Short mmCIF file of C-alpha atoms in Angstrom, two decimals:
data_model
loop_
_atom_site.label_atom_id
_atom_site.label_comp_id
_atom_site.label_asym_id
_atom_site.label_seq_id
_atom_site.Cartn_x
_atom_site.Cartn_y
_atom_site.Cartn_z
CA MET A 8 102.85 79.64 127.50
CA THR A 9 99.75 78.27 129.28
CA THR A 10 98.77 74.62 129.06
CA GLY A 11 95.88 75.57 126.78
CA GLY A 12 98.20 77.60 124.58
CA SER A 13 100.69 74.74 124.42
CA LEU A 14 97.98 72.29 123.39
CA ARG A 15 96.73 74.65 120.71
CA ALA A 16 100.25 75.20 119.37
CA ALA A 17 100.84 71.45 119.31
CA ARG A 18 97.54 70.88 117.49
CA ILE A 19 98.37 73.51 114.88
CA GLU A 20 101.84 72.02 114.36
CA SER A 21 100.30 68.56 113.98
CA MET A 22 97.84 69.87 111.36
CA ARG A 23 100.65 71.69 109.54
CA ASN A 24 102.62 68.44 109.34
CA ALA A 25 99.55 66.53 108.15
CA ILE A 26 98.87 69.11 105.42
CA GLY A 27 102.50 68.85 104.30
CA ARG A 28 102.25 65.07 104.03
CA VAL A 29 98.96 65.16 102.12
CA SER A 30 100.17 67.94 99.78
CA SER A 31 103.19 65.85 98.78
CA VAL A 32 101.02 63.04 97.38
CA VAL A 33 97.69 64.69 96.45
CA LYS A 34 97.75 67.07 93.49
CA GLY A 35 95.03 69.29 92.02
CA PHE A 36 93.55 70.21 95.41
CA LYS A 37 93.93 73.21 97.69
CA ILE A 38 94.59 71.78 101.16
CA GLU A 39 93.97 74.00 104.18
CA ALA A 40 93.19 73.91 107.88
CA VAL A 41 89.66 75.02 108.78
CA GLY A 42 89.16 74.98 112.52
CA ASP A 43 90.20 71.50 113.61
CA ARG A 44 89.65 69.97 110.17
CA ILE A 45 91.78 69.64 107.06
CA LEU A 46 89.83 70.73 103.99
CA MET A 47 90.69 69.50 100.49
CA THR A 48 89.07 71.57 97.73
CA PRO A 49 89.42 70.52 94.07
CA ARG A 50 90.67 73.21 91.73
CA SER A 51 88.40 74.25 88.85
CA SER A 52 89.42 75.77 85.54
CA VAL A 53 87.38 78.87 86.42
CA GLN A 54 89.40 79.40 89.60
CA SER A 55 92.66 78.90 87.72
CA TRP A 56 91.68 81.41 85.01
CA THR A 57 90.59 83.95 87.62
CA VAL A 58 93.89 83.67 89.50
CA PHE A 59 95.77 84.24 86.23
CA ASP A 60 93.62 87.28 85.32
CA VAL A 61 94.11 88.82 88.76
CA GLN A 62 97.88 88.34 88.72
CA THR A 63 98.09 89.76 85.20
CA ALA A 64 96.11 92.86 86.21
CA ILE A 65 98.27 93.47 89.28
CA VAL A 66 101.54 93.23 87.36
CA ALA A 67 100.13 95.46 84.59
CA CYS A 68 99.62 98.17 87.23
CA GLY A 69 103.35 98.25 87.96
CA VAL A 70 103.70 95.84 90.88
CA GLY A 71 106.82 93.70 90.43
CA ARG A 72 105.94 90.11 89.65
CA GLN A 73 108.24 88.93 92.46
CA ARG A 74 105.69 90.53 94.82
CA VAL A 75 102.68 88.71 93.32
CA LEU A 76 102.42 85.17 94.63
CA SER A 77 99.94 82.30 94.36
CA ASP A 78 99.45 79.49 96.88
CA VAL A 79 102.58 80.49 98.80
CA GLU A 80 102.62 79.98 102.56
CA PHE A 81 102.43 82.88 105.03
CA GLY A 82 103.00 82.26 108.72
CA PHE A 83 100.47 83.36 111.36
CA PRO A 84 101.78 82.74 114.90
CA GLY A 85 99.38 80.59 116.90
CA GLU A 86 97.07 80.07 113.90
CA PRO A 87 97.20 77.88 110.78
CA ASP A 88 99.45 79.16 108.02
CA ARG A 89 97.62 80.55 104.98
CA CYS A 90 98.32 80.22 101.26
CA PRO A 91 96.19 82.90 99.53
CA ASP A 92 95.13 82.24 95.95
CA VAL A 93 96.86 85.54 95.17
CA ALA A 94 99.03 87.54 97.55
CA ILE A 95 100.68 90.93 97.20
CA THR A 96 103.71 91.33 99.43
CA GLU A 97 105.69 94.24 100.76
CA ASP A 98 108.47 95.38 98.46
CA GLY A 99 111.61 93.47 99.40
CA ALA A 100 109.84 90.69 101.30
CA THR A 101 111.50 87.27 100.98
CA ALA A 102 110.65 83.70 101.97
CA PRO A 103 109.81 82.40 104.46
CA TYR A 104 106.91 84.86 104.48
CA SER A 105 104.95 86.01 107.51
CA HIS A 106 101.63 87.82 107.84
CA GLU A 107 103.61 91.07 108.23
CA ASP A 108 104.76 90.74 104.60
CA LEU A 109 101.18 90.55 103.30
CA LEU A 110 99.70 93.75 101.86
CA ALA A 111 96.67 92.10 100.27
CA ALA A 112 95.19 88.60 100.32
CA ILE A 113 92.90 87.56 97.46
CA GLU A 114 90.83 84.38 97.61
CA ILE A 115 88.69 82.79 94.90
CA VAL A 116 85.67 81.32 96.68
CA SER A 117 85.68 77.53 96.32
CA SER A 118 82.04 76.73 97.09
CA ARG A 119 78.75 78.55 97.54
CA ASN A 120 78.62 80.35 100.93
CA ASP A 121 82.15 79.15 101.68
CA LYS A 122 82.67 79.41 105.45
CA ASN A 123 86.43 79.15 105.07
CA ASP A 124 86.80 82.19 102.79
CA TYR A 125 83.91 84.25 104.19
CA ALA A 126 84.39 83.68 107.91
CA VAL A 127 87.51 81.81 109.03
CA LYS A 128 90.05 83.59 106.82
CA ARG A 129 88.31 86.96 107.16
CA TRP A 130 88.64 86.74 110.94
CA GLN A 131 92.28 85.60 110.78
CA TYR A 132 93.41 88.17 108.21
CA ALA A 133 91.71 91.00 110.14
CA ARG A 134 93.08 89.84 113.49
CA PHE A 135 96.64 89.92 112.16
CA GLY A 136 96.20 93.29 110.45
CA VAL A 137 96.36 92.27 106.78
CA PRO A 138 95.45 95.64 105.20
CA ALA A 139 93.19 94.35 102.41
CA TYR A 140 91.24 91.16 101.82
CA LEU A 141 89.46 90.59 98.50
CA THR A 142 87.10 87.67 97.94
CA ILE A 143 86.11 86.83 94.37
CA ASP A 144 82.97 84.71 94.21
CA PRO A 145 82.30 82.97 90.87
CA PHE A 146 78.98 81.63 92.22
CA ARG A 147 77.59 85.11 93.02
CA GLY A 148 79.42 86.92 90.25
CA ALA A 149 80.64 89.46 92.79
CA CYS A 150 83.73 90.60 94.70
CA ASP A 151 83.93 91.90 98.28
CA LEU A 152 86.82 94.21 99.13
CA LEU A 153 87.50 94.45 102.87
CA THR A 154 89.87 97.09 104.26
CA ASN A 155 90.75 98.83 107.53
CA PRO A 156 91.24 95.84 109.86
CA ARG A 157 90.11 96.49 113.43
CA ASP A 158 90.56 93.75 116.02
CA ASP A 159 88.88 90.66 114.53
CA ALA A 160 86.97 92.36 111.69
CA TYR A 161 87.29 94.77 108.78
CA ALA A 162 85.72 98.19 109.23
CA SER A 163 85.16 98.85 105.51
CA ARG A 164 83.51 96.69 102.86
CA ARG A 165 82.67 97.42 99.23
CA THR A 166 81.02 95.00 96.82
CA TYR A 167 81.62 94.96 93.06
CA LYS A 168 79.69 92.96 90.48
CA TYR A 169 81.42 91.07 87.71
CA GLY A 170 82.01 93.61 84.97
CA ASP A 171 83.12 96.31 87.40
CA THR A 172 86.74 97.29 88.00
CA VAL A 173 87.92 96.73 91.58
CA PRO A 174 90.17 99.58 92.82
CA LEU A 175 92.72 98.44 95.38
CA SER A 176 94.95 100.93 97.16
CA LEU A 177 97.94 99.31 98.85
CA ARG A 178 99.44 100.52 102.10
CA ASP A 179 102.66 101.45 100.30
CA GLY A 180 100.76 103.91 98.09
CA ALA A 181 100.47 101.77 94.97
CA GLY A 182 97.12 101.85 93.17
CA ILE A 183 95.80 98.72 91.48
CA GLU A 184 92.78 98.24 89.24
CA ILE A 185 91.44 94.72 88.73
CA PRO A 186 88.96 94.48 85.82
CA THR A 187 86.47 91.65 86.28
CA ALA A 188 84.75 91.56 82.88
CA SER A 189 86.72 88.45 81.89
CA PHE A 190 85.87 86.53 85.08
CA LYS A 191 83.78 83.41 84.51
CA LEU A 192 80.85 82.20 86.58
CA LEU A 193 80.85 78.81 88.26
CA GLN A 194 77.72 76.76 88.85
CA ALA A 195 77.37 74.85 92.09
CA PRO A 196 77.05 71.11 91.47
CA GLU A 197 73.55 69.71 91.72
CA PRO A 198 73.00 67.30 94.61
CA SER A 199 73.13 63.66 93.60
CA PRO A 200 69.76 61.89 93.61
CA PRO A 201 69.33 59.13 96.19
CA PRO A 202 70.12 55.66 94.90
CA ALA A 203 67.16 53.75 93.51
CA ARG A 204 65.73 51.21 95.91
CA PRO A 205 66.30 47.69 94.65
CA PRO A 206 63.12 45.64 94.16
CA PHE A 207 62.23 43.23 96.92
CA PRO A 208 62.48 39.53 96.16
CA PRO A 209 59.01 38.07 95.56
CA ASP A 210 59.01 36.16 98.85
CA LEU A 211 59.70 39.35 100.92
CA ARG A 212 56.96 41.54 99.47
CA SER A 213 54.10 42.54 101.66
CA PRO A 214 50.94 40.58 100.95
#
């Protein structure tokens, strides 16, 4: 391994250890590596309900529940590990899981125009050949289904509005339909107003 590769591997291992330490004491947040930063995103009830609805739909289509995971770690050599909000694994896959076990990764977008879900993970999932990547965006009220990974991108993309049913064909031949009519919208928080300026003492006011 080159010096640059060794440094990168050491940095990723250091971030993995840091995430493990933070995860053991901080609850209610999704903690991930984004570039060289550790991102902590608070969980909302809308995200939790959406994860539950997606898992329920997948199992109802005949996929064994042991293959439907949430926030479980998948290894990506040379890159940060990923814990998709919902993952569908190959039949027979067992922990510890690697990217090769991942048939579909599903992420519930955590913030408006989320760079992590829309860029960083998309690039990583495509680069490692994850067959399908579905983003569910409660801010837009829309889902993007990406398939056919080629190099660092997905060759196919289809967008579905909330209310549509998302058809997902797995590499093993299984067909899944995810209805979105029950998905809830999430409003982005309004920016906080600047603090009010305290009044000057009488002796400091301009004449």
